[in-house]
Short mmCIF file of C-alpha atoms in Angstrom, two decimals:
data_model
loop_
_atom_site.label_atom_id
_atom_site.label_comp_id
_atom_site.label_asym_id
_atom_site.label_seq_id
_atom_site.Cartn_x
_atom_site.Cartn_y
_atom_site.Cartn_z
CA MET A 1 10.28 -7.37 4.22
CA PHE A 2 8.52 -6.36 7.59
CA GLN A 3 9.56 -9.65 9.12
CA ARG A 4 10.58 -9.93 13.27
CA PHE A 5 12.99 -12.65 13.21
CA LEU A 6 13.90 -14.57 16.24
CA CYS A 7 16.34 -17.74 17.44
CA GLY A 8 18.50 -17.11 14.19
CA GLY A 9 15.26 -17.03 11.87
CA ARG A 10 13.60 -19.93 13.26
CA LEU A 11 11.17 -18.19 14.35
CA ILE A 12 9.16 -15.59 11.80
CA PHE A 13 6.41 -12.96 12.69
CA GLY A 14 4.83 -10.65 11.08
CA PRO A 15 4.79 -6.63 11.52
CA ASP A 16 1.93 -6.51 13.81
CA VAL A 17 3.47 -8.78 16.13
CA ALA A 18 2.13 -6.84 19.15
CA SER A 19 -1.36 -7.95 18.17
CA LEU A 20 -0.52 -12.03 19.36
CA PHE A 21 0.02 -10.67 22.81
CA LEU A 22 -3.97 -9.16 22.41
CA SER A 23 -4.73 -12.67 21.32
CA THR A 24 -2.79 -14.27 23.94
CA PHE A 25 -4.42 -12.02 26.63
CA LEU A 26 -8.07 -12.91 25.40
CA ILE A 27 -7.19 -16.51 25.51
CA ALA A 28 -5.93 -17.27 28.70
CA GLY A 29 -7.08 -14.41 30.76
CA PRO A 30 -10.80 -16.38 30.12
CA THR A 31 -9.43 -20.03 31.51
CA ILE A 32 -7.41 -19.28 33.83
CA ALA A 33 -10.53 -17.77 35.63
CA PHE A 34 -12.32 -20.56 34.55
CA CYS A 35 -9.51 -22.98 36.11
CA VAL A 36 -9.92 -20.92 39.01
CA ARG A 37 -13.91 -20.84 39.29
CA VAL A 38 -13.50 -25.15 39.09
CA LEU A 39 -10.87 -25.42 41.55
CA LEU A 40 -13.24 -23.26 44.03
CA VAL A 41 -15.84 -26.22 43.21
CA ILE A 42 -13.34 -28.63 44.30
CA LYS A 43 -12.82 -27.18 47.20
CA GLN A 44 -16.29 -27.04 48.05
CA ARG A 45 -17.35 -30.25 47.33
CA ILE A 46 -14.30 -31.28 49.87
CA LYS A 47 -15.77 -29.37 52.29
CA GLU A 48 -19.26 -30.52 52.03
CA ASN A 49 -17.16 -34.44 51.70
CA LYS A 50 -19.29 -35.30 48.17
CA ASP A 51 -17.29 -36.24 45.40
CA ALA A 52 -15.07 -33.93 43.51
CA ILE A 53 -13.28 -36.29 41.24
CA PRO A 54 -14.97 -35.23 38.34
CA TRP A 55 -13.73 -32.42 39.02
CA TYR A 56 -10.74 -32.56 38.29
CA SER A 57 -11.41 -34.03 35.42
CA VAL A 58 -13.02 -31.32 34.31
CA LEU A 59 -10.16 -29.25 35.56
CA THR A 60 -7.56 -31.10 33.22
CA VAL A 61 -9.82 -31.20 29.98
CA GLY A 62 -9.90 -27.27 29.93
CA ILE A 63 -5.68 -26.99 30.71
CA VAL A 64 -5.22 -29.11 27.91
CA LEU A 65 -7.54 -27.51 25.65
CA THR A 66 -5.96 -24.22 26.64
CA VAL A 67 -2.68 -25.18 26.07
CA LEU A 68 -2.91 -26.66 22.70
CA ASP A 69 -5.12 -23.38 21.49
CA MET A 70 -1.86 -21.30 22.82
CA LEU A 71 0.17 -23.91 20.82
CA PHE A 72 -1.61 -23.70 17.67
CA LEU A 73 -1.67 -19.77 17.99
CA PHE A 74 2.24 -19.50 18.30
CA LEU A 75 2.90 -22.18 15.51
CA THR A 76 0.56 -19.75 13.19
CA SER A 77 2.42 -17.00 13.98
CA SER A 78 5.93 -17.90 14.47
CA ARG A 79 5.89 -20.34 11.27
CA ASP A 80 6.97 -18.96 7.50
CA PRO A 81 3.81 -18.79 6.12
CA GLY A 82 5.22 -19.59 2.45
CA ILE A 83 7.30 -16.17 1.50
CA ILE A 84 8.18 -16.52 -1.84
CA SER A 85 11.83 -15.37 -2.57
CA ARG A 86 12.18 -11.84 -4.22
CA ASN A 87 14.19 -11.12 -7.38
CA THR A 88 16.35 -8.36 -7.37
CA THR A 89 16.45 -7.87 -11.56
CA PRO A 90 13.73 -8.75 -13.41
CA PRO A 91 13.50 -11.95 -15.64
CA GLU A 92 16.24 -11.96 -18.57
CA CYS A 93 14.90 -10.89 -22.23
CA ASP A 94 15.57 -14.80 -23.54
CA GLU A 95 13.22 -15.79 -20.94
CA THR A 96 10.70 -12.69 -22.04
CA VAL A 97 10.56 -13.44 -25.70
CA GLU A 98 9.51 -17.12 -26.17
CA ILE A 99 6.00 -16.00 -23.94
CA ASN A 100 2.88 -16.81 -25.37
CA THR A 101 0.20 -14.99 -23.63
CA PRO A 102 -3.01 -13.11 -25.01
CA SER A 103 -2.18 -9.94 -22.58
CA ILE A 104 -2.00 -6.88 -23.93
CA GLU A 105 -0.55 -5.13 -21.29
CA TRP A 106 3.42 -5.50 -20.64
CA VAL A 107 5.39 -4.03 -18.08
CA ASN A 108 9.07 -1.51 -18.59
CA GLY A 109 9.57 -0.19 -16.00
CA ARG A 110 12.81 -0.55 -14.45
CA THR A 111 14.21 -2.21 -17.78
CA PRO A 112 12.28 -0.06 -20.32
CA HIS A 113 15.06 -2.12 -22.73
CA MET A 114 12.68 -4.88 -22.84
CA LYS A 115 8.90 -5.74 -22.06
CA LEU A 116 7.72 -8.01 -19.95
CA PRO A 117 3.82 -9.48 -20.68
CA ARG A 118 1.51 -8.59 -17.48
CA THR A 119 0.21 -12.16 -17.18
CA LYS A 120 1.95 -15.45 -18.10
CA ASP A 121 -0.26 -18.18 -18.73
CA VAL A 122 0.26 -21.88 -17.50
CA VAL A 123 -2.26 -25.19 -17.56
CA VAL A 124 -3.16 -26.26 -14.22
CA ASN A 125 -5.15 -29.66 -14.41
CA GLY A 126 -5.75 -29.16 -17.61
CA HIS A 127 -6.79 -25.41 -16.87
CA THR A 128 -5.59 -22.53 -18.04
CA VAL A 129 -4.17 -20.22 -15.25
CA LYS A 130 -2.91 -16.60 -15.54
CA MET A 131 0.26 -16.23 -13.53
CA LYS A 132 0.30 -12.49 -12.40
CA TYR A 133 3.64 -10.48 -12.72
CA CYS A 134 4.65 -8.83 -9.19
CA ASP A 135 6.27 -5.32 -9.47
CA THR A 136 7.70 -5.27 -6.01
CA CYS A 137 9.39 -8.92 -5.93
CA LEU A 138 10.09 -8.75 -9.61
CA LEU A 139 8.78 -11.98 -10.57
CA TYR A 140 5.37 -14.59 -11.73
CA ARG A 141 3.90 -15.20 -8.88
CA PRO A 142 3.26 -18.85 -9.33
CA PRO A 143 -0.98 -20.48 -9.19
CA ARG A 144 -2.59 -19.01 -5.87
CA ALA A 145 0.17 -17.16 -4.88
CA SER A 146 -0.44 -13.12 -4.04
CA HIS A 147 1.24 -10.10 -2.69
CA CYS A 148 0.49 -9.38 0.87
CA SER A 149 0.57 -5.19 1.34
CA ILE A 150 1.11 -5.21 4.99
CA CYS A 151 4.17 -7.91 5.42
CA ASN A 152 5.08 -6.71 1.79
CA ASN A 153 6.11 -10.24 0.91
CA CYS A 154 4.33 -12.47 -1.87
CA VAL A 155 2.80 -15.32 -0.47
CA GLN A 156 2.13 -19.28 -1.56
CA ARG A 157 -1.34 -20.24 -1.43
CA PHE A 158 -2.49 -16.97 0.08
CA ASP A 159 -5.57 -17.14 1.99
CA HIS A 160 -5.55 -13.64 3.81
CA HIS A 161 -3.48 -11.97 6.66
CA CYS A 162 -4.89 -12.25 9.79
CA PRO A 163 -4.41 -9.23 12.29
CA TRP A 164 -5.05 -11.36 15.62
CA VAL A 165 -2.25 -13.63 15.13
CA GLY A 166 0.10 -10.79 13.43
CA GLN A 167 1.33 -12.93 10.48
CA CYS A 168 -0.09 -13.76 6.92
CA ILE A 169 -1.76 -17.51 6.44
CA GLY A 170 -0.07 -19.42 3.48
CA ILE A 171 0.49 -22.32 2.62
CA ARG A 172 2.78 -23.56 5.49
CA ASN A 173 0.61 -22.28 8.47
CA TYR A 174 -2.85 -22.73 7.10
CA ARG A 175 -3.60 -26.33 8.94
CA PHE A 176 -2.09 -24.87 12.01
CA PHE A 177 -4.52 -21.39 11.66
CA TYR A 178 -7.74 -23.84 11.36
CA MET A 179 -6.26 -25.81 14.40
CA PHE A 180 -5.99 -23.04 15.98
CA VAL A 181 -9.54 -21.52 15.44
CA SER A 182 -11.69 -24.61 15.83
CA THR A 183 -9.61 -25.19 19.14
CA SER A 184 -10.67 -21.66 20.23
CA THR A 185 -14.32 -22.55 19.60
CA ILE A 186 -13.97 -26.26 21.15
CA LEU A 187 -12.63 -24.24 24.22
CA CYS A 188 -15.84 -21.60 24.37
CA ILE A 189 -18.40 -24.40 24.33
CA TYR A 190 -16.66 -26.30 26.78
CA VAL A 191 -16.21 -23.77 29.39
CA PHE A 192 -19.71 -22.37 28.71
CA VAL A 193 -21.64 -25.78 29.39
CA VAL A 194 -19.01 -27.08 32.20
CA LEU A 195 -20.22 -23.78 34.14
CA TRP A 196 -23.93 -23.37 32.92
CA VAL A 197 -24.44 -26.85 34.26
CA ASN A 198 -23.01 -25.80 37.41
CA ILE A 199 -25.21 -22.71 37.84
CA LEU A 200 -28.52 -25.14 37.08
CA ARG A 201 -27.45 -27.45 39.79
CA GLN A 202 -27.70 -24.65 42.31
CA LYS A 203 -30.91 -24.29 43.83
CA GLY A 204 -33.31 -21.90 44.17
CA SER A 205 -34.17 -19.52 41.07
CA LYS A 206 -31.20 -19.47 38.25
CA TRP A 207 -30.94 -15.14 38.23
CA LYS A 208 -30.23 -15.55 41.85
CA ALA A 209 -27.62 -18.16 41.12
CA MET A 210 -25.84 -16.16 38.28
CA LEU A 211 -25.98 -13.43 41.04
CA ARG A 212 -24.58 -15.24 43.82
CA ASP A 213 -21.66 -16.63 41.47
CA VAL A 214 -20.33 -13.40 39.02
CA LEU A 215 -17.62 -14.79 37.67
CA SER A 216 -19.15 -17.44 36.21
CA ALA A 217 -21.96 -15.04 34.68
CA VAL A 218 -18.90 -12.82 33.35
CA LEU A 219 -17.26 -15.90 31.35
CA ILE A 220 -20.95 -17.58 30.32
CA VAL A 221 -21.27 -14.11 28.57
CA TYR A 222 -17.69 -13.67 27.28
CA CYS A 223 -17.91 -17.58 25.97
CA PHE A 224 -21.27 -16.98 24.12
CA ILE A 225 -20.06 -13.75 22.32
CA ALA A 226 -16.64 -15.14 21.65
CA PHE A 227 -18.51 -18.81 20.12
CA TRP A 228 -19.98 -16.83 17.30
CA PHE A 229 -17.09 -15.35 15.87
CA VAL A 230 -14.16 -18.15 16.21
CA GLY A 231 -17.33 -20.52 15.80
CA GLY A 232 -18.25 -18.64 12.22
CA LEU A 233 -14.31 -18.72 10.87
CA THR A 234 -14.26 -22.37 11.98
CA VAL A 235 -17.58 -23.56 9.37
CA PHE A 236 -16.64 -21.08 6.97
CA HIS A 237 -13.00 -22.10 6.48
CA PHE A 238 -14.48 -26.03 6.72
CA TYR A 239 -16.71 -25.04 3.91
CA LEU A 240 -13.20 -23.33 1.95
CA ILE A 241 -11.13 -26.79 2.64
CA SER A 242 -13.85 -29.07 1.30
CA THR A 243 -14.22 -26.98 -2.02
CA ASN A 244 -10.32 -25.97 -1.97
CA GLN A 245 -10.59 -22.50 -1.99
CA THR A 246 -8.79 -19.18 -0.13
CA THR A 247 -10.62 -16.79 1.70
CA TYR A 248 -8.96 -14.44 -0.72
CA GLU A 249 -10.49 -16.41 -3.89
CA ASN A 250 -13.77 -17.10 -2.49
CA PHE A 251 -14.07 -13.08 -1.62
CA ARG A 252 -13.07 -12.16 -5.26
CA TYR A 253 -15.43 -14.91 -6.77
CA ARG A 254 -12.86 -16.53 -8.90
CA TYR A 255 -14.94 -19.53 -9.38
CA ALA A 256 -18.53 -18.68 -9.25
CA ARG A 257 -18.53 -18.34 -13.62
CA LYS A 258 -16.08 -21.23 -13.90
CA GLU A 259 -14.73 -24.38 -12.45
CA ASN A 260 -12.02 -24.52 -9.88
CA PRO A 261 -9.23 -26.41 -11.29
CA TYR A 262 -8.11 -27.24 -7.61
CA ASN A 263 -10.95 -29.12 -6.12
CA ARG A 264 -10.51 -32.90 -6.41
CA GLY A 265 -13.45 -33.77 -4.04
CA MET A 266 -13.84 -33.16 -0.20
CA ILE A 267 -11.89 -36.31 0.94
CA LYS A 268 -8.96 -35.34 -1.31
CA ASN A 269 -9.37 -31.80 0.01
CA LEU A 270 -9.38 -32.55 3.70
CA LYS A 271 -6.53 -34.62 3.20
CA GLU A 272 -4.56 -32.41 1.00
CA VAL A 273 -4.48 -29.82 3.94
CA PHE A 274 -4.10 -31.63 6.97
CA PHE A 275 -2.28 -35.17 5.87
CA SER A 276 0.23 -33.73 3.26
CA LYS A 277 3.36 -33.00 3.99
CA VAL A 278 4.19 -29.02 4.61
CA PRO A 279 6.46 -27.77 1.63
CA PRO A 280 10.02 -26.89 2.84
CA SER A 281 10.54 -23.20 3.29
CA MET A 282 11.67 -21.61 -0.25
CA ILE A 283 14.19 -18.74 1.73
CA ASP A 284 16.70 -20.01 4.57
CA PHE A 285 16.12 -17.00 7.02
CA SER A 286 19.08 -18.28 8.86
CA ALA A 287 21.82 -18.09 6.39
CA TYR A 288 24.11 -15.08 5.79
CA VAL A 289 23.23 -12.12 3.34
CA LEU A 290 25.84 -11.54 0.76
CA GLU A 291 26.78 -7.42 0.90
CA GLU A 292 26.25 -6.95 -3.51
CA GLN A 293 22.79 -8.49 -2.67
CA ILE A 294 21.84 -5.74 -0.14
CA MET A 295 23.29 -3.08 -2.42
CA VAL A 296 20.98 -4.25 -5.24
CA MET A 297 17.97 -4.27 -3.40
CA GLU A 298 19.09 -0.80 -1.73
CA ALA A 299 19.99 0.65 -5.54
CA THR A 300 16.43 -0.22 -6.62
CA ASP A 301 14.07 2.27 -6.88
CA PRO A 302 10.40 0.86 -7.02
CA THR A 303 8.77 4.08 -7.60
CA PHE A 304 7.91 2.86 -11.15
CA ILE A 305 5.23 1.52 -9.96
CA GLY A 306 2.41 4.37 -10.10
CA SER A 307 3.30 4.95 -13.89
CA ILE A 308 2.65 1.56 -14.73
CA ALA A 309 0.47 -0.13 -12.18
CA SER A 310 -3.36 -0.43 -13.40
CA SER A 311 -6.80 -0.23 -11.68
CA MET A 312 -7.23 -4.21 -11.73
CA GLU A 313 -3.47 -4.49 -10.79
CA LYS A 314 -4.13 -2.13 -7.43
CA ASN A 315 -7.27 -3.76 -6.32
CA ASP A 316 -4.46 -6.46 -6.25
CA ILE A 317 -3.86 -6.15 -2.86
CA GLU A 318 -5.14 -7.81 -0.15
CA MET A 319 -6.23 -5.57 3.19
CA GLY A 320 -5.68 -2.55 1.75
CA ASP A 321 -7.58 -0.74 4.29
CA GLN A 322 -5.25 -2.02 7.31
CA PHE A 323 -1.98 0.76 6.98
CA VAL A 324 -0.81 1.39 10.24
CA LEU A 325 3.13 0.78 10.51
CA ASP A 326 5.43 2.15 12.77
CA ASN A 327 6.84 5.20 11.14
CA GLY A 328 3.67 6.51 11.07
CA ALA A 329 2.96 6.57 7.31
CA SER A 330 -0.20 5.33 5.58
CA LEU A 331 1.69 2.47 3.93
CA PRO A 332 4.67 1.55 3.14
CA GLU A 333 6.50 4.25 0.72
CA ILE A 334 6.60 2.10 -2.15
CA PHE A 335 3.04 1.65 -1.97
CA GLN A 336 2.44 5.26 -1.66
CA ASN A 337 4.16 5.95 -4.84
CA ARG A 338 1.81 2.71 -6.27
CA GLU A 339 -1.34 4.41 -5.08
CA PHE A 340 -0.92 8.62 -4.85
CA GLU A 341 1.91 9.50 -7.33
CA GLY A 342 -0.45 10.00 -10.02
CA ILE A 343 -2.76 11.93 -7.98
CA GLU A 344 -0.23 14.30 -6.88
CA ASP A 345 0.93 15.09 -10.30
CA ASN A 346 -2.63 16.01 -11.92
CA MET A 347 -3.42 18.10 -8.61
CA LYS A 348 -0.50 20.30 -9.37
CA GLN A 349 -1.31 20.17 -13.19
CA ARG A 350 -4.96 21.47 -11.84
CA LYS A 351 -3.32 24.17 -9.45
CA GLU A 352 -1.37 25.76 -12.14
CA ASN A 353 -4.14 25.55 -14.73
CA GLU A 354 -6.72 27.79 -11.98
CA ARG A 355 -3.50 29.91 -11.92
CA TYR A 356 -3.30 30.74 -16.15
CA ASP A 357 -7.55 30.28 -15.89
CA SER A 358 -7.48 33.10 -13.72
CA SER A 359 -4.79 35.41 -14.62
CA PRO A 360 -3.66 34.63 -18.88
CA PHE A 361 -1.17 37.81 -18.63
CA LEU A 362 0.28 35.88 -15.91
CA PHE A 363 1.43 33.10 -18.14
CA LEU A 364 2.73 34.90 -20.82
CA ALA A 365 4.90 36.60 -18.25
CA GLU A 366 6.62 33.50 -17.01
CA GLN A 367 6.66 32.24 -20.32
CA GLU A 368 8.88 35.47 -21.91
CA LEU A 369 10.92 34.99 -18.48
CA LYS A 370 11.69 31.29 -19.86
CA ASP A 371 12.48 32.44 -23.28
CA PRO A 372 13.62 36.38 -23.89
CA GLU A 373 12.62 35.67 -27.68
CA ILE A 374 9.02 34.50 -27.20
CA ILE A 375 7.27 38.00 -28.00
CA SER A 376 3.54 38.32 -25.43
CA PRO A 377 1.57 40.73 -26.03
CA ILE A 378 2.82 42.58 -22.85
CA LYS A 379 6.20 42.75 -24.54
CA VAL A 380 5.25 44.42 -27.16
CA GLY A 381 2.26 46.45 -25.15
CA ARG A 382 5.18 47.80 -23.07
CA ASN A 383 7.05 48.71 -26.64
CA ALA A 384 4.36 50.60 -27.91
CA GLU A 385 3.60 52.22 -24.70
CA GLY A 386 7.79 53.12 -24.61
CA ASN A 387 7.61 54.31 -28.06
CA ASN A 388 4.72 56.58 -27.77
CA MET A 389 6.13 58.61 -24.66
CA LYS A 390 9.33 59.08 -26.20
CA GLN A 391 7.41 60.27 -29.69
CA GLN A 392 5.32 62.47 -26.75
CA ALA A 393 8.45 63.84 -25.09
CA GLU A 394 10.08 64.83 -28.39
CA ASN A 395 6.79 66.87 -29.55
CA GLU A 396 6.87 68.68 -26.68
CA ARG A 397 10.30 69.22 -26.84
CA SER A 398 10.19 70.22 -30.56
CA ASP A 399 7.15 72.68 -29.80
CA PHE A 400 8.93 73.82 -26.89
CA SER A 401 12.28 74.66 -28.67
CA PRO A 402 12.60 74.67 -32.72
CA VAL A 403 16.09 75.61 -32.76
CA LEU A 404 16.84 72.44 -30.13
CA PHE A 405 14.38 70.23 -32.41
CA SER A 406 16.35 71.12 -35.85
CA ALA A 407 20.16 71.01 -33.48
CA GLU A 408 19.36 67.60 -32.59
CA GLN A 409 17.58 66.73 -36.07
CA GLU A 410 21.27 68.19 -37.58
CA LEU A 411 23.36 65.77 -34.86
CA LYS A 412 21.33 62.67 -35.85
CA ASP A 413 21.50 63.01 -39.36
CA SER A 414 24.61 65.46 -40.95
CA VAL A 415 22.65 65.62 -44.26
CA ILE A 416 19.83 68.03 -42.85
CA ILE A 417 20.30 71.62 -42.71
CA SER A 418 19.44 73.30 -40.22
CA PRO A 419 18.16 77.19 -39.63
CA ILE A 420 20.87 77.46 -37.18
CA LYS A 421 23.59 76.31 -39.86
CA VAL A 422 22.56 78.28 -42.58
CA GLY A 423 22.33 81.63 -40.42
CA GLY A 424 25.94 80.77 -39.50
CA ASN A 425 27.24 80.01 -43.05
CA ALA A 426 25.43 83.83 -44.03
CA GLU A 427 26.98 85.15 -40.98
CA GLU A 428 30.68 83.89 -41.58
CA LYS A 429 29.98 85.37 -45.07
CA HIS A 430 29.43 88.49 -44.26
CA ASP A 431 32.13 89.22 -41.80
CA GLU A 432 34.38 87.42 -44.77
CA ALA A 433 33.59 90.41 -46.83
CA THR A 434 33.79 93.04 -44.60
CA SER A 435 37.61 91.72 -44.10
CA ASP A 436 38.77 91.43 -47.43
CA PRO A 437 38.65 95.10 -49.20
CA THR A 438 38.69 93.02 -53.01
CA ILE A 439 35.55 91.08 -52.22
CA ALA A 440 33.83 94.39 -50.51
CA SER A 441 34.33 96.37 -53.75
CA VAL A 442 33.34 93.45 -56.13
CA GLN A 443 30.09 93.50 -54.05
CA THR A 444 29.30 97.24 -54.05
#
């Protein structure tokens, strides 16, 4: 969870809350300039003894619209969008056995002793709706809920993550978001019309009047450009409200080929968004967190996601192109593992294969070091070469000194009788014969 909490958890901002200051400047700056221009008109009309009361009404309406616009912006950005409390452990085994679903994908990452179905079927208004299992929050997401990759939370009735307010848009702040967008559109139209009418009432050419009143000209161009942005959003979200869709569902063409189970007609859909009771927050952000829960969350290893996430599951993460975090990482660590862990393993395996393809003897040498019992061609070649060198050295020595060769052979095998030994025995017998007269006379 990357939210920012203020006032004891009563104010909840998104991780990119800094964009809220930019949006405030883009609204407050032009409106302050508009109020200054209206005050100058009032001052000029008073100096010319003309009626300035209508311009006081113009100034009051401009201030009221600006305050409402800023208020709706603050309510959208600082309100819990409908964050779903995540689990510290996966669902129990007895809860998963009774699940009846045609899904063939199973989750067994953190709990290899049991299997969890990837989806779970529920019936909504007579239509079967699938609830997907969230690997991060360890729960089955309720219908229309989705996991935001920027806030790292599952949000009820997830619409989108708005970078201009720095917060997810969900079930608890969607009406304030629409009021913010529509009020911004009305404010743009109001400023544009008032300043344009003021220029038309001036004498002379319209271009010369705009050159004399540069501030009005700049505000007219600014409001004209901003109108196409906020006005387009206002019309688009009015269509979504009338058909009871979310931006996420509309961009994925969820109901292009099947009936929308949540569409109850235009009037009821409008009542559901603007006049229904806002559901309470599922999390008490002002409560104390037990130390045991913190230890469980820190001990949980989320790196298993990359091994079990399918391509459809990876595409189920919203706003995946906005990666910037404070620590410089492209995505939170859990999503880095989810997206790139398999790619890194494949790259390492590919590099090893290239090394072995370029030099097959290198592979055999590495295998020989790992397991000395493996007989590789290199080892066989080395042994054969050593035997040949030994045999050649012995041949050279035997050719150079036959007597020395015979002595070595005699030492190796005491049975072998060498010429040296035969000659030595003959000499000994001759000496004995000469020393013994009896043997000498017999020999004579």
